[in-house]
């Protein structure tokens, strides 16, 4: 790998010649600006504001613009004369536990390679000291015209350096946290813990940029003239009021399903819990009770017996009513005749009108004939 900076690590009185190599690289696809009408490339020209002429790169320098708009020229020679002790040196200042470094401070990452055979011994000494102490080194260094802060740590058998932002470059998170008072229940935390445990760890090497691959496929397809655009399906996100517990439970089930794990259920869904199964079993037995067992076969007989008893009771009640009617007719005269006529009319109403009228007339006549001799005998 090509080095971008040569210098030395200052470790007390020990000097370690090193080369600085980029530890990361960008795989982002860059686009050029073109003229839509004819496809011609659009370029930026560096033009001097005073004479309007294009300026070549060799004639371009640095300058600081003051508040009134005036420019103060600054040359590379001016910067080189500054008393910068870290111009070619990574100066280690202290060793601290890695957890004391705020990840917000981390910037670009570099590998530090030993520069020459004489650097191998002190390089290995510093590497092993960092390993055994389980600490990281905080250092200052200068790169691209400015002094920077760095953190040295061991990656495999190499010393790596992370550029750090200065503490005053980290903005305080004022007004970012939710202002409303929110209470989180233990049950919600338990589900969140379950979701975290289900998602588990991931193989970092297996992660890749799906969007970049899609863009590369798009470029290949369009260059071959066989491109057919497809509309991406984007699910709506945010702005919805949801049931947090239901969302957490669904997320846990989805995470288990994506990993091919069986969803054993929980207290709420009746799965995997012996007590929940015990509640379901009696319900199923009751549903099967009348299907084909001996007890179920006897049920129709019991129903039939009830119907026979009811019919017998109706016949007995009818006989008793007939006897009562006869007794009342013999003793009651006109009253008995009236009751008999009323009951006969109610019965005749269920038949046709003519039959009802005939029965009513016959019953009334019979009542008068029956009532007259009885009155004479009693007199």
mmCIF file of C-alpha atoms in Angstrom:
data_model
loop_
_atom_site.group_PDB
_atom_site.id
_atom_site.type_symbol
_atom_site.label_atom_id
_atom_site.label_comp_id
_atom_site.label_asym_id
_atom_site.label_seq_id
_atom_site.Cartn_x
_atom_site.Cartn_y
_atom_site.Cartn_z
ATOM 1 C CA UNK A 1 0.000 0.000 0.000
ATOM 2 C CA UNK A 2 1.209 3.489 -0.817
ATOM 3 C CA UNK A 3 2.202 5.638 2.150
ATOM 4 C CA UNK A 4 0.778 9.147 2.494
ATOM 5 C CA UNK A 5 3.127 10.416 5.207
ATOM 6 C CA UNK A 6 6.596 9.555 6.510
ATOM 7 C CA UNK A 7 7.770 10.362 9.995
ATOM 8 C CA UNK A 8 8.433 8.789 13.375
ATOM 9 C CA UNK A 9 6.665 7.816 16.575
ATOM 10 C CA UNK A 10 8.125 9.570 19.589
ATOM 11 C CA UNK A 11 7.810 7.176 22.545
ATOM 12 C CA UNK A 12 9.708 8.896 25.338
ATOM 13 C CA UNK A 13 13.334 8.814 24.207
ATOM 14 C CA UNK A 14 12.538 6.057 21.723
ATOM 15 C CA UNK A 15 12.012 7.074 18.089
ATOM 16 C CA UNK A 16 10.278 4.652 15.717
ATOM 17 C CA UNK A 17 10.463 5.489 11.988
ATOM 18 C CA UNK A 18 7.071 4.772 10.426
ATOM 19 C CA UNK A 19 5.033 5.213 7.269
ATOM 20 C CA UNK A 20 1.407 6.290 7.387
ATOM 21 C CA UNK A 21 -0.970 4.236 5.222
ATOM 22 C CA UNK A 22 -4.705 4.712 4.758
ATOM 23 C CA UNK A 23 -6.578 1.952 6.609
ATOM 24 C CA UNK A 24 -9.869 2.620 4.828
ATOM 25 C CA UNK A 25 -11.022 3.201 1.278
ATOM 26 C CA UNK A 26 -14.227 4.464 -0.252
ATOM 27 C CA UNK A 27 -16.181 2.285 -2.675
ATOM 28 C CA UNK A 28 -18.794 4.925 -3.382
ATOM 29 C CA UNK A 29 -19.652 5.360 -7.065
ATOM 30 C CA UNK A 30 -18.953 8.889 -8.235
ATOM 31 C CA UNK A 31 -20.849 10.570 -11.062
ATOM 32 C CA UNK A 32 -19.831 13.288 -13.481
ATOM 33 C CA UNK A 33 -21.995 16.251 -14.319
ATOM 34 C CA UNK A 34 -23.161 16.224 -17.943
ATOM 35 C CA UNK A 35 -25.201 18.394 -20.271
ATOM 36 C CA UNK A 36 -28.587 16.651 -20.480
ATOM 37 C CA UNK A 37 -29.288 17.762 -24.053
ATOM 38 C CA UNK A 38 -26.167 16.349 -25.704
ATOM 39 C CA UNK A 39 -24.423 14.315 -22.963
ATOM 40 C CA UNK A 40 -21.346 16.554 -22.940
ATOM 41 C CA UNK A 41 -19.373 16.677 -19.689
ATOM 42 C CA UNK A 42 -19.655 19.820 -17.597
ATOM 43 C CA UNK A 43 -16.355 20.932 -16.022
ATOM 44 C CA UNK A 44 -15.503 23.533 -13.468
ATOM 45 C CA UNK A 45 -13.034 26.158 -14.531
ATOM 46 C CA UNK A 46 -10.941 27.983 -11.938
ATOM 47 C CA UNK A 47 -11.219 31.603 -12.986
ATOM 48 C CA UNK A 48 -9.646 34.647 -11.360
ATOM 49 C CA UNK A 49 -12.270 37.163 -10.297
ATOM 50 C CA UNK A 50 -10.055 40.133 -11.209
ATOM 51 C CA UNK A 51 -9.032 39.394 -14.799
ATOM 52 C CA UNK A 52 -11.619 36.694 -15.656
ATOM 53 C CA UNK A 53 -8.932 34.324 -16.950
ATOM 54 C CA UNK A 54 -8.626 30.610 -16.106
ATOM 55 C CA UNK A 55 -5.812 29.912 -13.609
ATOM 56 C CA UNK A 56 -3.661 26.742 -13.848
ATOM 57 C CA UNK A 57 -3.143 24.628 -10.730
ATOM 58 C CA UNK A 58 0.516 25.626 -10.418
ATOM 59 C CA UNK A 59 -0.463 29.259 -9.902
ATOM 60 C CA UNK A 60 -3.077 28.609 -7.210
ATOM 61 C CA UNK A 61 -2.058 29.303 -3.591
ATOM 62 C CA UNK A 62 -3.668 29.736 -0.163
ATOM 63 C CA UNK A 63 -5.204 32.810 1.407
ATOM 64 C CA UNK A 64 -7.229 33.668 4.502
ATOM 65 C CA UNK A 65 -10.333 35.807 4.028
ATOM 66 C CA UNK A 66 -10.927 38.327 6.790
ATOM 67 C CA UNK A 67 -14.271 39.682 7.926
ATOM 68 C CA UNK A 68 -14.112 42.667 5.582
ATOM 69 C CA UNK A 69 -13.512 40.422 2.557
ATOM 70 C CA UNK A 70 -9.823 41.150 2.146
ATOM 71 C CA UNK A 71 -7.469 38.207 1.499
ATOM 72 C CA UNK A 72 -4.253 37.551 3.453
ATOM 73 C CA UNK A 73 -1.906 35.338 1.346
ATOM 74 C CA UNK A 74 -0.370 32.349 3.202
ATOM 75 C CA UNK A 75 2.428 30.371 1.549
ATOM 76 C CA UNK A 76 3.733 26.880 2.264
ATOM 77 C CA UNK A 77 7.003 28.476 3.421
ATOM 78 C CA UNK A 78 5.103 30.490 6.007
ATOM 79 C CA UNK A 79 3.528 27.341 7.407
ATOM 80 C CA UNK A 80 6.832 25.443 7.359
ATOM 81 C CA UNK A 81 8.471 28.073 9.586
ATOM 82 C CA UNK A 82 5.879 27.633 12.349
ATOM 83 C CA UNK A 83 7.206 26.016 15.572
ATOM 84 C CA UNK A 84 5.246 22.770 15.043
ATOM 85 C CA UNK A 85 6.974 19.967 16.924
ATOM 86 C CA UNK A 86 4.680 17.364 15.399
ATOM 87 C CA UNK A 87 5.415 18.287 11.774
ATOM 88 C CA UNK A 88 7.082 14.923 11.161
ATOM 89 C CA UNK A 89 6.468 13.224 14.481
ATOM 90 C CA UNK A 90 3.606 11.334 16.105
ATOM 91 C CA UNK A 91 4.208 12.403 19.697
ATOM 92 C CA UNK A 92 2.698 10.070 22.303
ATOM 93 C CA UNK A 93 1.492 12.050 25.323
ATOM 94 C CA UNK A 94 -0.247 9.456 27.515
ATOM 95 C CA UNK A 95 -1.828 6.019 27.750
ATOM 96 C CA UNK A 96 -5.479 5.686 28.776
ATOM 97 C CA UNK A 97 -8.139 2.912 28.856
ATOM 98 C CA UNK A 98 -9.908 2.574 25.523
ATOM 99 C CA UNK A 99 -13.342 3.141 27.094
ATOM 100 C CA UNK A 100 -12.352 6.695 27.997
ATOM 101 C CA UNK A 101 -12.334 7.666 24.306
ATOM 102 C CA UNK A 102 -15.691 8.940 23.102
ATOM 103 C CA UNK A 103 -16.525 7.288 19.746
ATOM 104 C CA UNK A 104 -17.868 10.648 18.604
ATOM 105 C CA UNK A 105 -14.266 11.857 18.457
ATOM 106 C CA UNK A 106 -13.094 9.141 16.048
ATOM 107 C CA UNK A 107 -12.256 10.250 12.532
ATOM 108 C CA UNK A 108 -10.116 8.699 9.779
ATOM 109 C CA UNK A 109 -8.109 5.523 10.426
ATOM 110 C CA UNK A 110 -4.527 4.732 9.398
ATOM 111 C CA UNK A 111 -2.039 1.864 9.652
ATOM 112 C CA UNK A 112 1.429 2.627 10.966
ATOM 113 C CA UNK A 113 4.099 0.548 9.209
ATOM 114 C CA UNK A 114 7.674 0.185 10.432
ATOM 115 C CA UNK A 115 9.961 2.084 8.050
ATOM 116 C CA UNK A 116 13.116 0.038 7.673
ATOM 117 C CA UNK A 117 14.797 -2.828 9.471
ATOM 118 C CA UNK A 118 15.959 -0.677 12.367
ATOM 119 C CA UNK A 119 12.361 0.235 13.188
ATOM 120 C CA UNK A 120 11.219 -3.378 13.637
ATOM 121 C CA UNK A 121 12.461 -3.787 17.231
ATOM 122 C CA UNK A 122 11.022 -0.552 18.772
ATOM 123 C CA UNK A 123 7.833 -0.993 16.712
ATOM 124 C CA UNK A 124 7.307 -4.482 18.160
ATOM 125 C CA UNK A 125 8.103 -3.217 21.664
ATOM 126 C CA UNK A 126 5.413 -0.533 21.493
ATOM 127 C CA UNK A 127 2.898 -2.974 19.995
ATOM 128 C CA UNK A 128 3.401 -5.572 22.730
ATOM 129 C CA UNK A 129 3.309 -2.913 25.462
ATOM 130 C CA UNK A 130 -0.059 -1.713 24.185
ATOM 131 C CA UNK A 131 -1.352 -5.290 24.091
ATOM 132 C CA UNK A 132 -0.290 -6.100 27.644
ATOM 133 C CA UNK A 133 -1.529 -2.853 29.159
ATOM 134 C CA UNK A 134 -4.870 -3.057 27.324
ATOM 135 C CA UNK A 135 -4.660 0.678 26.856
ATOM 136 C CA UNK A 136 -4.490 3.046 23.917
ATOM 137 C CA UNK A 137 -1.977 5.816 23.297
ATOM 138 C CA UNK A 138 -3.052 9.422 22.852
ATOM 139 C CA UNK A 139 -0.778 11.345 20.491
ATOM 140 C CA UNK A 140 -0.439 14.545 18.481
ATOM 141 C CA UNK A 141 0.622 14.648 14.847
ATOM 142 C CA UNK A 142 0.539 17.076 11.912
ATOM 143 C CA UNK A 143 -1.038 16.183 8.588
ATOM 144 C CA UNK A 144 -2.138 18.302 5.620
ATOM 145 C CA UNK A 145 -1.174 21.597 7.168
ATOM 146 C CA UNK A 146 -2.722 21.228 10.607
ATOM 147 C CA UNK A 147 -2.031 19.606 13.943
ATOM 148 C CA UNK A 148 -4.308 16.718 14.835
ATOM 149 C CA UNK A 149 -5.119 14.420 17.730
ATOM 150 C CA UNK A 150 -4.774 10.648 17.377
ATOM 151 C CA UNK A 151 -5.328 7.369 19.190
ATOM 152 C CA UNK A 152 -2.961 4.432 18.711
ATOM 153 C CA UNK A 153 -4.180 0.876 19.265
ATOM 154 C CA UNK A 154 -3.242 -2.629 18.159
ATOM 155 C CA UNK A 155 -5.115 -4.358 15.321
ATOM 156 C CA UNK A 156 -3.867 -7.924 14.872
ATOM 157 C CA UNK A 157 -0.083 -7.419 14.619
ATOM 158 C CA UNK A 158 -0.212 -3.829 13.395
ATOM 159 C CA UNK A 159 -0.365 -0.498 15.201
ATOM 160 C CA UNK A 160 -3.342 1.484 13.930
ATOM 161 C CA UNK A 161 -4.012 5.161 14.485
ATOM 162 C CA UNK A 162 -7.434 6.792 14.565
ATOM 163 C CA UNK A 163 -7.605 10.488 13.948
ATOM 164 C CA UNK A 164 -9.550 12.158 16.741
ATOM 165 C CA UNK A 165 -11.499 15.367 16.726
ATOM 166 C CA UNK A 166 -10.429 17.894 19.319
ATOM 167 C CA UNK A 167 -12.732 17.967 22.345
ATOM 168 C CA UNK A 168 -13.982 21.461 21.470
ATOM 169 C CA UNK A 169 -15.068 20.169 18.044
ATOM 170 C CA UNK A 170 -17.725 17.916 19.591
ATOM 171 C CA UNK A 171 -21.044 19.697 19.873
ATOM 172 C CA UNK A 172 -23.148 19.308 23.026
ATOM 173 C CA UNK A 173 -26.449 17.467 22.347
ATOM 174 C CA UNK A 174 -28.608 20.312 23.585
ATOM 175 C CA UNK A 175 -32.284 20.138 22.623
ATOM 176 C CA UNK A 176 -31.868 16.739 20.943
ATOM 177 C CA UNK A 177 -33.320 14.438 23.613
ATOM 178 C CA UNK A 178 -37.136 14.109 23.884
ATOM 179 C CA UNK A 179 -38.564 16.870 26.041
ATOM 180 C CA UNK A 180 -41.641 14.931 27.171
ATOM 181 C CA UNK A 181 -41.461 12.812 30.327
ATOM 182 C CA UNK A 182 -41.678 9.193 29.219
ATOM 183 C CA UNK A 183 -41.932 6.184 31.530
ATOM 184 C CA UNK A 184 -40.705 2.823 30.261
ATOM 185 C CA UNK A 185 -42.231 -0.250 31.878
ATOM 186 C CA UNK A 186 -40.214 -3.291 32.933
ATOM 187 C CA UNK A 187 -42.218 -5.464 30.542
ATOM 188 C CA UNK A 188 -41.182 -3.242 27.627
ATOM 189 C CA UNK A 189 -37.543 -3.413 28.694
ATOM 190 C CA UNK A 190 -37.799 -7.209 28.927
ATOM 191 C CA UNK A 191 -39.115 -7.380 25.366
ATOM 192 C CA UNK A 192 -36.369 -5.029 24.180
ATOM 193 C CA UNK A 193 -33.782 -7.273 25.848
ATOM 194 C CA UNK A 194 -35.366 -10.310 24.195
ATOM 195 C CA UNK A 195 -35.185 -8.598 20.805
ATOM 196 C CA UNK A 196 -31.519 -7.702 21.345
ATOM 197 C CA UNK A 197 -30.736 -11.281 22.359
ATOM 198 C CA UNK A 198 -32.597 -12.660 19.331
ATOM 199 C CA UNK A 199 -30.791 -10.386 16.882
ATOM 200 C CA UNK A 200 -27.553 -11.384 18.558
ATOM 201 C CA UNK A 201 -24.224 -10.788 16.839
ATOM 202 C CA UNK A 202 -23.450 -10.386 13.179
ATOM 203 C CA UNK A 203 -20.492 -11.360 11.019
ATOM 204 C CA UNK A 204 -19.108 -7.951 10.115
ATOM 205 C CA UNK A 205 -17.379 -9.420 7.060
ATOM 206 C CA UNK A 206 -20.769 -10.490 5.683
ATOM 207 C CA UNK A 207 -22.130 -6.937 5.563
ATOM 208 C CA UNK A 208 -22.005 -5.179 2.204
ATOM 209 C CA UNK A 209 -23.396 -2.155 0.389
ATOM 210 C CA UNK A 210 -26.587 -3.295 -1.377
ATOM 211 C CA UNK A 211 -27.189 0.134 -2.879
ATOM 212 C CA UNK A 212 -23.744 0.285 -4.498
ATOM 213 C CA UNK A 213 -24.299 -3.156 -6.052
ATOM 214 C CA UNK A 214 -27.664 -2.020 -7.402
ATOM 215 C CA UNK A 215 -26.056 1.090 -8.930
ATOM 216 C CA UNK A 216 -23.332 -1.034 -10.554
ATOM 217 C CA UNK A 217 -25.986 -3.355 -12.001
ATOM 218 C CA UNK A 218 -27.873 -0.309 -13.277
ATOM 219 C CA UNK A 219 -24.754 1.017 -15.041
ATOM 220 C CA UNK A 220 -24.066 -2.350 -16.666
ATOM 221 C CA UNK A 221 -27.675 -2.675 -17.815
ATOM 222 C CA UNK A 222 -27.832 0.841 -19.268
ATOM 223 C CA UNK A 223 -24.492 0.490 -21.027
ATOM 224 C CA UNK A 224 -25.835 -2.653 -22.719
ATOM 225 C CA UNK A 225 -29.146 -0.995 -23.632
ATOM 226 C CA UNK A 226 -31.259 -3.574 -21.778
ATOM 227 C CA UNK A 227 -32.350 -1.465 -18.853
ATOM 228 C CA UNK A 228 -35.945 -1.754 -17.643
ATOM 229 C CA UNK A 229 -36.670 0.482 -14.660
ATOM 230 C CA UNK A 230 -38.536 -1.054 -11.755
ATOM 231 C CA UNK A 231 -40.243 0.919 -9.059
ATOM 232 C CA UNK A 232 -38.793 0.271 -5.633
ATOM 233 C CA UNK A 233 -41.213 -0.731 -2.902
ATOM 234 C CA UNK A 234 -40.662 1.568 0.052
ATOM 235 C CA UNK A 235 -42.587 0.960 3.234
ATOM 236 C CA UNK A 236 -43.897 4.081 4.969
ATOM 237 C CA UNK A 237 -41.946 4.899 8.093
ATOM 238 C CA UNK A 238 -42.617 7.176 11.022
ATOM 239 C CA UNK A 239 -45.550 9.396 11.833
ATOM 240 C CA UNK A 240 -47.716 6.527 13.089
ATOM 241 C CA UNK A 241 -48.967 5.858 16.609
ATOM 242 C CA UNK A 242 -48.196 2.217 17.372
ATOM 243 C CA UNK A 243 -48.641 -0.221 20.220
ATOM 244 C CA UNK A 244 -45.069 -0.471 21.505
ATOM 245 C CA UNK A 245 -45.573 -3.844 23.192
ATOM 246 C CA UNK A 246 -47.176 -5.349 20.082
ATOM 247 C CA UNK A 247 -44.404 -3.941 17.886
ATOM 248 C CA UNK A 248 -41.709 -5.408 20.157
ATOM 249 C CA UNK A 249 -43.399 -8.815 20.258
ATOM 250 C CA UNK A 250 -43.769 -8.835 16.476
ATOM 251 C CA UNK A 251 -40.138 -7.814 16.067
ATOM 252 C CA UNK A 252 -38.971 -10.680 18.283
ATOM 253 C CA UNK A 253 -41.021 -13.186 16.277
ATOM 254 C CA UNK A 254 -39.747 -11.783 12.971
ATOM 255 C CA UNK A 255 -36.142 -11.903 14.175
ATOM 256 C CA UNK A 256 -36.534 -15.527 15.252
ATOM 257 C CA UNK A 257 -38.155 -16.433 11.943
ATOM 258 C CA UNK A 258 -35.350 -14.776 9.959
ATOM 259 C CA UNK A 259 -32.813 -16.852 11.865
ATOM 260 C CA UNK A 260 -34.798 -20.047 11.380
ATOM 261 C CA UNK A 261 -35.596 -20.400 15.060
ATOM 262 C CA UNK A 262 -38.890 -21.867 16.251
ATOM 263 C CA UNK A 263 -41.092 -19.370 18.018
ATOM 264 C CA UNK A 264 -41.684 -20.983 21.388
ATOM 265 C CA UNK A 265 -44.169 -18.292 22.309
ATOM 266 C CA UNK A 266 -44.526 -16.805 25.733
ATOM 267 C CA UNK A 267 -47.007 -15.933 28.360
ATOM 268 C CA UNK A 268 -49.135 -13.916 25.996
ATOM 269 C CA UNK A 269 -49.433 -16.332 23.069
ATOM 270 C CA UNK A 270 -49.936 -19.622 24.881
ATOM 271 C CA UNK A 271 -46.968 -21.386 23.319
ATOM 272 C CA UNK A 272 -44.179 -23.222 25.079
ATOM 273 C CA UNK A 273 -45.775 -22.782 28.490
ATOM 274 C CA UNK A 274 -47.117 -25.820 30.325
ATOM 275 C CA UNK A 275 -49.636 -23.821 32.304
ATOM 276 C CA UNK A 276 -51.085 -22.292 29.150
ATOM 277 C CA UNK A 277 -51.496 -25.739 27.578
ATOM 278 C CA UNK A 278 -53.341 -26.999 30.651
ATOM 279 C CA UNK A 279 -55.913 -24.263 30.135
ATOM 280 C CA UNK A 280 -56.504 -25.256 26.531
ATOM 281 C CA UNK A 281 -56.844 -29.009 27.077
ATOM 282 C CA UNK A 282 -60.187 -29.044 28.993
ATOM 283 C CA UNK A 283 -61.789 -26.837 26.342
ATOM 284 C CA UNK A 284 -60.849 -29.293 23.615
ATOM 285 C CA UNK A 285 -62.161 -32.243 25.647
ATOM 286 C CA UNK A 286 -65.541 -30.575 26.127
ATOM 287 C CA UNK A 287 -65.769 -29.918 22.404
ATOM 288 C CA UNK A 288 -65.187 -33.620 21.699
ATOM 289 C CA UNK A 289 -67.569 -34.857 24.392
ATOM 290 C CA UNK A 290 -70.566 -35.458 22.126
ATOM 291 C CA UNK A 291 -68.650 -36.845 19.169
ATOM 292 C CA UNK A 292 -68.264 -40.598 19.485
ATOM 293 C CA UNK A 293 -67.739 -41.613 23.127
ATOM 294 C CA UNK A 294 -70.083 -43.773 25.146
ATOM 295 C CA UNK A 295 -71.169 -40.841 27.231
ATOM 296 C CA UNK A 296 -72.052 -38.840 24.153
ATOM 297 C CA UNK A 297 -74.112 -41.725 22.705
ATOM 298 C CA UNK A 298 -76.410 -41.695 25.704
ATOM 299 C CA UNK A 299 -77.239 -38.038 25.227
ATOM 300 C CA UNK A 300 -79.920 -38.530 22.517
ATOM 301 C CA UNK A 301 -81.754 -40.987 24.756
ATOM 302 C CA UNK A 302 -81.849 -38.507 27.573
ATOM 303 C CA UNK A 303 -83.245 -35.878 25.243
ATOM 304 C CA UNK A 304 -85.809 -38.296 23.894
ATOM 305 C CA UNK A 305 -86.925 -39.226 27.404
ATOM 306 C CA UNK A 306 -87.531 -35.590 28.216
ATOM 307 C CA UNK A 307 -89.760 -35.258 25.145
ATOM 308 C CA UNK A 308 -91.845 -38.347 26.136
ATOM 309 C CA UNK A 309 -92.287 -37.030 29.662
ATOM 310 C CA UNK A 310 -93.368 -33.667 28.355
ATOM 311 C CA UNK A 311 -95.942 -35.291 26.072
ATOM 312 C CA UNK A 312 -97.346 -37.364 28.941
ATOM 313 C CA UNK A 313 -97.552 -34.270 31.086
ATOM 314 C CA UNK A 314 -99.476 -32.450 28.376
ATOM 315 C CA UNK A 315 -101.970 -35.360 28.067
ATOM 316 C CA UNK A 316 -102.457 -35.484 31.834
ATOM 317 C CA UNK A 317 -103.040 -31.728 31.956
ATOM 318 C CA UNK A 318 -105.581 -32.012 29.129
ATOM 319 C CA UNK A 319 -107.500 -34.806 30.958
ATOM 320 C CA UNK A 320 -107.501 -32.793 34.151
ATOM 321 C CA UNK A 321 -108.799 -29.767 32.289
ATOM 322 C CA UNK A 322 -111.612 -31.839 30.737
ATOM 323 C CA UNK A 323 -112.701 -33.205 34.109
ATOM 324 C CA UNK A 324 -112.600 -29.728 35.624
ATOM 325 C CA UNK A 325 -114.703 -28.391 32.767
ATOM 326 C CA UNK A 326 -117.330 -31.099 33.237
ATOM 327 C CA UNK A 327 -117.513 -30.538 36.976
ATOM 328 C CA UNK A 328 -117.755 -26.789 36.578
ATOM 329 C CA UNK A 329 -120.540 -27.129 33.955
ATOM 330 C CA UNK A 330 -122.613 -29.333 36.211
ATOM 331 C CA UNK A 331 -122.292 -26.983 39.161
ATOM 332 C CA UNK A 332 -122.060 -23.528 37.659
ATOM 333 C CA UNK A 333 -125.012 -23.024 35.234
ATOM 334 C CA UNK A 334 -124.528 -19.894 33.112
ATOM 335 C CA UNK A 335 -121.037 -19.358 34.387
ATOM 336 C CA UNK A 336 -120.025 -22.841 33.298
ATOM 337 C CA UNK A 337 -121.672 -22.283 29.947
ATOM 338 C CA UNK A 338 -119.740 -18.991 29.509
ATOM 339 C CA UNK A 339 -116.386 -20.577 30.321
ATOM 340 C CA UNK A 340 -117.092 -23.510 28.040
ATOM 341 C CA UNK A 341 -118.067 -21.123 25.215
ATOM 342 C CA UNK A 342 -114.878 -19.062 25.711
ATOM 343 C CA UNK A 343 -112.584 -22.092 25.648
ATOM 344 C CA UNK A 344 -114.441 -23.489 22.623
ATOM 345 C CA UNK A 345 -114.067 -20.127 20.810
ATOM 346 C CA UNK A 346 -110.308 -20.063 21.496
ATOM 347 C CA UNK A 347 -109.976 -23.549 20.119
ATOM 348 C CA UNK A 348 -112.178 -22.785 17.098
ATOM 349 C CA UNK A 349 -110.118 -19.675 16.212
ATOM 350 C CA UNK A 350 -107.320 -21.941 15.073
ATOM 351 C CA UNK A 351 -109.626 -23.489 12.411
ATOM 352 C CA UNK A 352 -111.509 -21.815 9.584
ATOM 353 C CA UNK A 353 -114.145 -19.139 10.324
ATOM 354 C CA UNK A 354 -117.124 -21.282 9.345
ATOM 355 C CA UNK A 355 -116.088 -24.223 11.486
ATOM 356 C CA UNK A 356 -115.516 -21.875 14.423
ATOM 357 C CA UNK A 357 -118.959 -20.329 14.052
ATOM 358 C CA UNK A 358 -120.659 -23.734 13.819
ATOM 359 C CA UNK A 359 -118.873 -25.035 16.864
ATOM 360 C CA UNK A 360 -119.704 -21.875 18.798
ATOM 361 C CA UNK A 361 -123.419 -22.171 17.977
ATOM 362 C CA UNK A 362 -123.509 -25.856 18.806
ATOM 363 C CA UNK A 363 -121.728 -25.373 22.046
ATOM 364 C CA UNK A 364 -123.962 -22.506 23.123
ATOM 365 C CA UNK A 365 -127.143 -24.507 22.353
ATOM 366 C CA UNK A 366 -125.857 -27.515 24.203
ATOM 367 C CA UNK A 367 -125.022 -25.354 27.158
ATOM 368 C CA UNK A 368 -128.561 -23.938 27.366
ATOM 369 C CA UNK A 369 -130.204 -27.393 27.152
ATOM 370 C CA UNK A 370 -127.908 -28.750 29.788
ATOM 371 C CA UNK A 371 -128.392 -25.808 32.109
ATOM 372 C CA UNK A 372 -132.254 -25.677 32.078
ATOM 373 C CA UNK A 373 -133.073 -29.227 33.457
ATOM 374 C CA UNK A 374 -130.429 -28.865 36.140
ATOM 375 C CA UNK A 375 -132.023 -25.641 37.409
ATOM 376 C CA UNK A 376 -135.482 -27.307 37.615
ATOM 377 C CA UNK A 377 -134.134 -30.244 39.572
ATOM 378 C CA UNK A 378 -132.379 -28.002 42.055
ATOM 379 C CA UNK A 379 -135.600 -25.921 42.534
#
